[in-house]
Amino acid sequence: MLSAIKKEIQLRHTELENKSLKSLYFGGGTPSVLSVDEIKSLLDEFQKYFSFDDNIEITLESNPDDLNKNFLKELSQTEINRLSIGTQSFFDEDLKLMNRAHNASEAESSIKRAQDFGLENISIDLIYGSPTSNFEIWKENLNKTIELQVPHVSSYALTVEPKTALEKWIENGKVSSPEEAEQNQEFYYMKDFLKDNGFDHYEISNFGKPGFHSKHNSAYWKSEPYLGIGPSAHSYNGSLERSWNIANNPVYIKNLNQNILPKETEILSEKDRFNEMMMIGLRTIWGVDLDKINQNFSSEIIDYLNLEIKSKLESGILKIEDNYLKIPEQHWFLADGIASDLFIV
């Protein structure tokens, strides 16, 4: 797999015009299962074709149970300067429900160990609205986050995916189904609590202290070009072309051994580009740039948008500030639904 990934970097590095990388993100699963030497070999491969910006953000997604002392000691001596830790919760009952390999003690100790080795730019994932949780437990999860001095939080409502153990447990009455009203309450409490503790709420599910916003994810939300390497990875050229790699690992490796790129490509239609701008932009503090809409879309689409937002502006679930279309923060929990109402189907 590592050889195939390196081969893909070699074959595709020309797709990014800018050879100075502002961010590099090891994710899409559990890259922390790699040894530090293997991670370093991938960093070295990127540096054959790209330079690293002086302030580059290099993130490693990780599981708490992978972050032992030896791993972190070695990792702290590489260019990795940010950890995204799949904490999910600081309570064992939540973690059992989510079938996580780590326990609550490891969730906390992994963060402390990383900080001890100077890895202080840490983002943690937290899940709210779990049937094993309640409002008081959720408040304790957030209090623990502040106590541990974590500067970035990505937080999502628990969703029930088809054909999962959780779906079966709910069907069998083993656990109750997540309640949207409770998730709504926990979301808005989190929003106010984290803002009161110095966090910017810059995307619906993301909170960062000043200087700790995710550079990598912000680039996605601002529709900047990016190159995705590895099985299932997606890429975007910043305008009309999007591509994605096949998910099958053996086929991915076999193709690259034969110098075949294991990817599919689509050219985005005007409708697709418009829908994406709505979905991505309205999830962020920045909103949708109406000047860009006017410059890049046909008069039919502009007329459509003006008509569709009229009632939403009047009701207050949309607003325009400095010619940016935004959802007022008190309605962010409903943002995906509001954005999808504006889609052209």
GROMACS .gro file of C-alpha atoms in nm:
model
  345
    1MET     CA    1   0.000   0.000   0.000
    2LEU     CA    2   0.278   0.245   0.089
    3SER     CA    3   0.455   0.174  -0.240
    4ALA     CA    4   0.132   0.230  -0.431
    5ILE     CA    5   0.066   0.560  -0.251
    6LYS     CA    6   0.418   0.679  -0.336
    7LYS     CA    7   0.363   0.576  -0.696
    8GLU     CA    8   0.041   0.778  -0.709
    9ILE     CA    9   0.219   1.085  -0.571
   10GLN     CA   10   0.480   1.045  -0.845
   11LEU     CA   11   0.217   1.012  -1.119
   12ARG     CA   12  -0.012   1.293  -1.004
   13HIS     CA   13   0.204   1.565  -0.849
   14THR     CA   14   0.168   1.781  -1.163
   15GLU     CA   15  -0.207   1.815  -1.099
   16LEU     CA   16  -0.139   2.081  -0.835
   17GLU     CA   17  -0.009   2.400  -0.990
   18ASN     CA   18   0.105   2.542  -0.658
   19LYS     CA   19   0.406   2.337  -0.546
   20SER     CA   20   0.420   2.502  -0.202
   21LEU     CA   21   0.185   2.307   0.025
   22LYS     CA   22  -0.004   2.496   0.295
   23SER     CA   23  -0.155   2.181   0.443
   24LEU     CA   24  -0.108   1.806   0.434
   25TYR     CA   25  -0.358   1.573   0.596
   26PHE     CA   26  -0.308   1.207   0.678
   27GLY     CA   27  -0.661   1.080   0.726
   28GLY     CA   28  -0.945   0.883   0.579
   29GLY     CA   29  -0.916   0.608   0.839
   30THR     CA   30  -0.649   0.524   1.091
   31PRO     CA   31  -0.307   0.635   0.960
   32SER     CA   32  -0.180   0.619   1.320
   33VAL     CA   33  -0.150   0.240   1.272
   34LEU     CA   34   0.156   0.315   1.057
   35SER     CA   35   0.496   0.325   1.221
   36VAL     CA   36   0.659   0.667   1.248
   37ASP     CA   37   0.925   0.553   0.998
   38GLU     CA   38   0.647   0.473   0.749
   39ILE     CA   39   0.487   0.815   0.805
   40LYS     CA   40   0.828   0.979   0.755
   41SER     CA   41   0.877   0.789   0.430
   42LEU     CA   42   0.551   0.937   0.298
   43LEU     CA   43   0.655   1.286   0.409
   44ASP     CA   44   0.987   1.238   0.228
   45GLU     CA   45   0.801   1.131  -0.086
   46PHE     CA   46   0.588   1.447  -0.085
   47GLN     CA   47   0.901   1.659  -0.042
   48LYS     CA   48   1.046   1.516  -0.362
   49TYR     CA   49   0.775   1.697  -0.558
   50PHE     CA   50   0.649   1.976  -0.329
   51SER     CA   51   0.793   2.231  -0.090
   52PHE     CA   52   0.637   2.285   0.251
   53ASP     CA   53   0.514   2.636   0.328
   54ASP     CA   54   0.687   2.789   0.633
   55ASN     CA   55   0.358   2.769   0.824
   56ILE     CA   56   0.235   2.437   0.682
   57GLU     CA   57  -0.021   2.247   0.886
   58ILE     CA   58   0.048   1.870   0.876
   59THR     CA   59  -0.226   1.671   1.047
   60LEU     CA   60  -0.236   1.306   1.146
   61GLU     CA   61  -0.571   1.146   1.222
   62SER     CA   62  -0.527   0.907   1.512
   63ASN     CA   63  -0.701   0.674   1.751
   64PRO     CA   64  -0.636   0.733   2.123
   65ASP     CA   65  -0.519   0.372   2.168
   66ASP     CA   66  -0.245   0.420   1.904
   67LEU     CA   67  -0.090   0.720   2.082
   68ASN     CA   68   0.151   0.546   2.316
   69LYS     CA   69   0.460   0.715   2.459
   70ASN     CA   70   0.712   0.572   2.210
   71PHE     CA   71   0.496   0.657   1.908
   72LEU     CA   72   0.442   1.014   2.025
   73LYS     CA   73   0.808   1.064   2.112
   74GLU     CA   74   0.912   0.963   1.759
   75LEU     CA   75   0.624   1.153   1.598
   76SER     CA   76   0.721   1.476   1.775
   77GLN     CA   77   1.053   1.463   1.589
   78THR     CA   78   0.885   1.467   1.246
   79GLU     CA   79   0.712   1.750   1.054
   80ILE     CA   80   0.371   1.637   1.188
   81ASN     CA   81   0.247   1.937   1.388
   82ARG     CA   82  -0.123   1.867   1.440
   83LEU     CA   83  -0.319   1.569   1.570
   84SER     CA   84  -0.684   1.496   1.503
   85ILE     CA   85  -0.781   1.245   1.772
   86GLY     CA   86  -1.097   1.034   1.742
   87THR     CA   87  -1.192   1.081   2.106
   88GLN     CA   88  -1.574   1.071   2.055
   89SER     CA   89  -1.648   1.084   2.432
   90PHE     CA   90  -1.485   1.076   2.773
   91PHE     CA   91  -1.744   0.822   2.897
   92ASP     CA   92  -1.712   0.445   2.862
   93GLU     CA   93  -2.081   0.381   2.794
   94ASP     CA   94  -2.074   0.611   2.491
   95LEU     CA   95  -1.756   0.449   2.360
   96LYS     CA   96  -1.897   0.097   2.396
   97LEU     CA   97  -2.207   0.199   2.200
   98MET     CA   98  -1.986   0.340   1.923
   99ASN     CA   99  -1.775   0.023   1.923
  100ARG     CA  100  -1.455   0.218   1.990
  101ALA     CA  101  -1.135   0.029   2.075
  102HIS     CA  102  -1.029   0.282   2.339
  103ASN     CA  103  -1.182   0.357   2.678
  104ALA     CA  104  -1.249   0.685   2.858
  105SER     CA  105  -0.918   0.676   3.042
  106GLU     CA  106  -0.724   0.635   2.715
  107ALA     CA  107  -0.925   0.918   2.559
  108GLU     CA  108  -0.795   1.156   2.824
  109SER     CA  109  -0.444   1.020   2.868
  110SER     CA  110  -0.370   1.022   2.491
  111ILE     CA  111  -0.430   1.398   2.481
  112LYS     CA  112  -0.210   1.460   2.786
  113ARG     CA  113   0.071   1.243   2.646
  114ALA     CA  114   0.063   1.427   2.313
  115GLN     CA  115   0.087   1.761   2.495
  116ASP     CA  116   0.377   1.632   2.703
  117PHE     CA  117   0.571   1.577   2.380
  118GLY     CA  118   0.494   1.928   2.253
  119LEU     CA  119   0.207   1.831   2.020
  120GLU     CA  120  -0.032   2.098   2.143
  121ASN     CA  121  -0.219   2.169   1.818
  122ILE     CA  122  -0.484   1.906   1.884
  123SER     CA  123  -0.834   1.861   1.746
  124ILE     CA  124  -1.069   1.610   1.903
  125ASP     CA  125  -1.391   1.460   1.769
  126LEU     CA  126  -1.691   1.460   2.002
  127ILE     CA  127  -2.026   1.294   1.936
  128TYR     CA  128  -2.345   1.433   2.089
  129GLY     CA  129  -2.698   1.297   2.105
  130SER     CA  130  -2.601   0.941   2.197
  131PRO     CA  131  -2.873   0.724   2.358
  132THR     CA  132  -2.621   0.628   2.629
  133SER     CA  133  -2.563   0.994   2.710
  134ASN     CA  134  -2.770   1.278   2.851
  135PHE     CA  135  -2.742   1.654   2.883
  136GLU     CA  136  -2.536   1.637   3.203
  137ILE     CA  137  -2.290   1.389   3.053
  138TRP     CA  138  -2.260   1.610   2.744
  139LYS     CA  139  -2.178   1.909   2.963
  140GLU     CA  140  -1.910   1.704   3.139
  141ASN     CA  141  -1.760   1.606   2.802
  142LEU     CA  142  -1.731   1.973   2.713
  143ASN     CA  143  -1.592   2.065   3.055
  144LYS     CA  144  -1.326   1.796   3.015
  145THR     CA  145  -1.233   1.943   2.675
  146ILE     CA  146  -1.169   2.282   2.834
  147GLU     CA  147  -0.987   2.128   3.129
  148LEU     CA  148  -0.751   1.949   2.887
  149GLN     CA  149  -0.685   2.277   2.699
  150VAL     CA  150  -0.779   2.130   2.360
  151PRO     CA  151  -0.777   2.417   2.102
  152HIS     CA  152  -1.001   2.262   1.834
  153VAL     CA  153  -1.320   2.055   1.843
  154SER     CA  154  -1.509   1.882   1.561
  155SER     CA  155  -1.847   1.769   1.688
  156TYR     CA  156  -2.125   1.574   1.520
  157ALA     CA  157  -2.466   1.441   1.612
  158LEU     CA  158  -2.482   1.063   1.640
  159THR     CA  159  -2.652   0.922   1.331
  160VAL     CA  160  -2.783   0.571   1.279
  161GLU     CA  161  -2.627   0.423   0.967
  162PRO     CA  162  -2.798   0.135   0.780
  163LYS     CA  163  -2.681  -0.220   0.848
  164THR     CA  164  -2.484  -0.130   1.160
  165ALA     CA  165  -2.491  -0.283   1.506
  166LEU     CA  166  -2.649   0.036   1.639
  167GLU     CA  167  -2.938   0.006   1.395
  168LYS     CA  168  -3.000  -0.354   1.510
  169TRP     CA  169  -2.982  -0.257   1.878
  170ILE     CA  170  -3.243   0.014   1.822
  171GLU     CA  171  -3.467  -0.224   1.627
  172ASN     CA  172  -3.440  -0.482   1.909
  173GLY     CA  173  -3.509  -0.224   2.177
  174LYS     CA  174  -3.164  -0.263   2.332
  175VAL     CA  175  -3.102   0.112   2.310
  176SER     CA  176  -3.330   0.402   2.228
  177SER     CA  177  -3.311   0.599   1.906
  178PRO     CA  178  -3.131   0.937   1.914
  179GLU     CA  179  -3.374   1.221   1.985
  180GLU     CA  180  -3.347   1.521   1.753
  181ALA     CA  181  -3.477   1.760   2.022
  182GLU     CA  182  -3.201   1.649   2.261
  183GLN     CA  183  -2.936   1.678   1.988
  184ASN     CA  184  -3.066   2.026   1.910
  185GLN     CA  185  -3.037   2.127   2.278
  186GLU     CA  186  -2.686   1.983   2.308
  187PHE     CA  187  -2.571   2.150   1.987
  188TYR     CA  188  -2.680   2.498   2.096
  189TYR     CA  189  -2.540   2.450   2.447
  190MET     CA  190  -2.203   2.346   2.292
  191LYS     CA  191  -2.210   2.650   2.060
  192ASP     CA  192  -2.254   2.894   2.348
  193PHE     CA  193  -2.025   2.710   2.589
  194LEU     CA  194  -1.730   2.686   2.352
  195LYS     CA  195  -1.769   3.047   2.238
  196ASP     CA  196  -1.770   3.156   2.604
  197ASN     CA  197  -1.442   2.967   2.641
  198GLY     CA  198  -1.263   3.142   2.356
  199PHE     CA  199  -1.353   2.928   2.054
  200ASP     CA  200  -1.465   3.058   1.715
  201HIS     CA  201  -1.760   2.869   1.569
  202TYR     CA  202  -1.637   2.886   1.211
  203GLU     CA  203  -1.820   2.590   1.055
  204ILE     CA  204  -2.134   2.415   1.178
  205SER     CA  205  -1.943   2.122   1.326
  206ASN     CA  206  -1.609   2.292   1.392
  207PHE     CA  207  -1.484   2.517   1.670
  208GLY     CA  208  -1.132   2.652   1.699
  209LYS     CA  209  -0.947   2.897   1.917
  210PRO     CA  210  -0.791   3.187   1.721
  211GLY     CA  211  -0.492   3.054   1.529
  212PHE     CA  212  -0.617   2.695   1.553
  213HIS     CA  213  -0.879   2.679   1.277
  214SER     CA  214  -0.814   2.379   1.050
  215LYS     CA  215  -0.628   2.516   0.747
  216HIS     CA  216  -0.694   2.194   0.559
  217ASN     CA  217  -1.070   2.175   0.605
  218SER     CA  218  -1.106   2.549   0.554
  219ALA     CA  219  -0.952   2.504   0.209
  220TYR     CA  220  -1.228   2.252   0.124
  221TRP     CA  221  -1.498   2.490   0.242
  222LYS     CA  222  -1.351   2.776   0.039
  223SER     CA  223  -1.342   2.559  -0.279
  224GLU     CA  224  -0.963   2.573  -0.313
  225PRO     CA  225  -0.792   2.301  -0.522
  226TYR     CA  226  -0.668   1.989  -0.342
  227LEU     CA  227  -0.508   1.657  -0.432
  228GLY     CA  228  -0.625   1.338  -0.261
  229ILE     CA  229  -0.391   1.037  -0.260
  230GLY     CA  230  -0.488   0.681  -0.164
  231PRO     CA  231  -0.795   0.455  -0.189
  232SER     CA  232  -1.127   0.647  -0.186
  233ALA     CA  233  -0.945   0.984  -0.182
  234HIS     CA  234  -1.114   1.275  -0.361
  235SER     CA  235  -0.949   1.560  -0.554
  236TYR     CA  236  -1.068   1.892  -0.693
  237ASN     CA  237  -0.896   2.125  -0.939
  238GLY     CA  238  -1.066   2.438  -0.802
  239SER     CA  239  -1.304   2.489  -1.094
  240LEU     CA  240  -1.481   2.222  -1.298
  241GLU     CA  241  -1.308   1.888  -1.239
  242ARG     CA  242  -1.355   1.650  -0.948
  243SER     CA  243  -1.205   1.302  -0.924
  244TRP     CA  244  -1.205   1.013  -0.680
  245ASN     CA  245  -0.998   0.699  -0.638
  246ILE     CA  246  -1.148   0.352  -0.626
  247ALA     CA  247  -1.210   0.214  -0.277
  248ASN     CA  248  -1.089  -0.142  -0.335
  249ASN     CA  249  -0.738  -0.172  -0.186
  250PRO     CA  250  -0.608  -0.470  -0.392
  251VAL     CA  251  -0.733  -0.316  -0.718
  252TYR     CA  252  -0.584   0.023  -0.619
  253ILE     CA  253  -0.244  -0.141  -0.564
  254LYS     CA  254  -0.265  -0.355  -0.880
  255ASN     CA  255  -0.348  -0.053  -1.099
  256LEU     CA  256  -0.060   0.154  -0.970
  257ASN     CA  257   0.182  -0.137  -1.012
  258GLN     CA  258   0.083  -0.113  -1.380
  259ASN     CA  259   0.116   0.269  -1.387
  260ILE     CA  260  -0.263   0.304  -1.419
  261LEU     CA  261  -0.429   0.577  -1.215
  262PRO     CA  262  -0.712   0.416  -1.015
  263LYS     CA  263  -0.947   0.712  -1.040
  264GLU     CA  264  -1.264   0.835  -1.201
  265THR     CA  265  -1.327   1.193  -1.307
  266GLU     CA  266  -1.634   1.407  -1.358
  267ILE     CA  267  -1.681   1.753  -1.502
  268LEU     CA  268  -1.914   1.948  -1.277
  269SER     CA  269  -2.220   2.098  -1.443
  270GLU     CA  270  -2.328   2.451  -1.363
  271LYS     CA  271  -2.607   2.305  -1.149
  272ASP     CA  272  -2.359   2.084  -0.956
  273ARG     CA  273  -2.127   2.377  -0.890
  274PHE     CA  274  -2.414   2.592  -0.767
  275ASN     CA  275  -2.548   2.320  -0.535
  276GLU     CA  276  -2.200   2.260  -0.392
  277MET     CA  277  -2.150   2.631  -0.323
  278MET     CA  278  -2.479   2.639  -0.134
  279MET     CA  279  -2.409   2.326   0.069
  280ILE     CA  280  -2.050   2.412   0.161
  281GLY     CA  281  -2.077   2.790   0.198
  282LEU     CA  282  -2.390   2.797   0.411
  283ARG     CA  283  -2.225   2.565   0.666
  284THR     CA  284  -1.956   2.822   0.742
  285ILE     CA  285  -1.915   3.155   0.916
  286TRP     CA  286  -1.811   3.304   0.579
  287GLY     CA  287  -2.127   3.215   0.387
  288VAL     CA  288  -2.171   3.227   0.008
  289ASP     CA  289  -2.006   3.508  -0.188
  290LEU     CA  290  -2.288   3.658  -0.397
  291ASP     CA  291  -2.034   3.843  -0.614
  292LYS     CA  292  -1.895   3.501  -0.717
  293ILE     CA  293  -2.246   3.380  -0.792
  294ASN     CA  294  -2.307   3.682  -1.015
  295GLN     CA  295  -1.972   3.640  -1.193
  296ASN     CA  296  -1.978   3.264  -1.249
  297PHE     CA  297  -2.337   3.163  -1.313
  298SER     CA  298  -2.602   3.224  -1.575
  299SER     CA  299  -2.878   3.478  -1.536
  300GLU     CA  300  -3.128   3.190  -1.501
  301ILE     CA  301  -2.950   3.058  -1.191
  302ILE     CA  302  -2.909   3.407  -1.044
  303ASP     CA  303  -3.281   3.476  -1.095
  304TYR     CA  304  -3.363   3.135  -0.942
  305LEU     CA  305  -3.156   3.208  -0.632
  306ASN     CA  306  -3.301   3.556  -0.583
  307LEU     CA  307  -3.651   3.412  -0.601
  308GLU     CA  308  -3.578   3.118  -0.366
  309ILE     CA  309  -3.411   3.323  -0.092
  310LYS     CA  310  -3.675   3.599  -0.081
  311SER     CA  311  -3.906   3.432   0.172
  312LYS     CA  312  -3.613   3.294   0.372
  313LEU     CA  313  -3.464   3.642   0.408
  314GLU     CA  314  -3.801   3.776   0.520
  315SER     CA  315  -3.842   3.497   0.779
  316GLY     CA  316  -3.487   3.546   0.911
  317ILE     CA  317  -3.347   3.199   0.837
  318LEU     CA  318  -3.114   3.360   0.582
  319LYS     CA  319  -2.939   3.697   0.588
  320ILE     CA  320  -2.709   3.897   0.362
  321GLU     CA  321  -2.401   4.064   0.514
  322ASP     CA  322  -2.148   4.251   0.297
  323ASN     CA  323  -2.296   4.069  -0.004
  324TYR     CA  324  -2.243   3.726   0.150
  325LEU     CA  325  -2.544   3.498   0.195
  326LYS     CA  326  -2.541   3.342   0.542
  327ILE     CA  327  -2.751   3.142   0.784
  328PRO     CA  328  -2.784   3.322   1.119
  329GLU     CA  329  -2.609   3.115   1.385
  330GLN     CA  330  -2.929   3.046   1.578
  331HIS     CA  331  -3.046   2.840   1.275
  332TRP     CA  332  -2.721   2.649   1.209
  333PHE     CA  333  -2.859   2.319   1.338
  334LEU     CA  334  -3.097   2.328   1.039
  335ALA     CA  335  -2.834   2.442   0.787
  336ASP     CA  336  -2.825   2.129   0.570
  337GLY     CA  337  -3.200   2.144   0.523
  338ILE     CA  338  -3.195   2.517   0.448
  339ALA     CA  339  -2.917   2.470   0.190
  340SER     CA  340  -3.089   2.174   0.024
  341ASP     CA  341  -3.405   2.385  -0.017
  342LEU     CA  342  -3.198   2.604  -0.249
  343PHE     CA  343  -3.065   2.318  -0.463
  344ILE     CA  344  -3.147   2.304  -0.830
  345VAL     CA  345  -3.274   1.951  -0.896
   0.00000   0.00000   0.00000
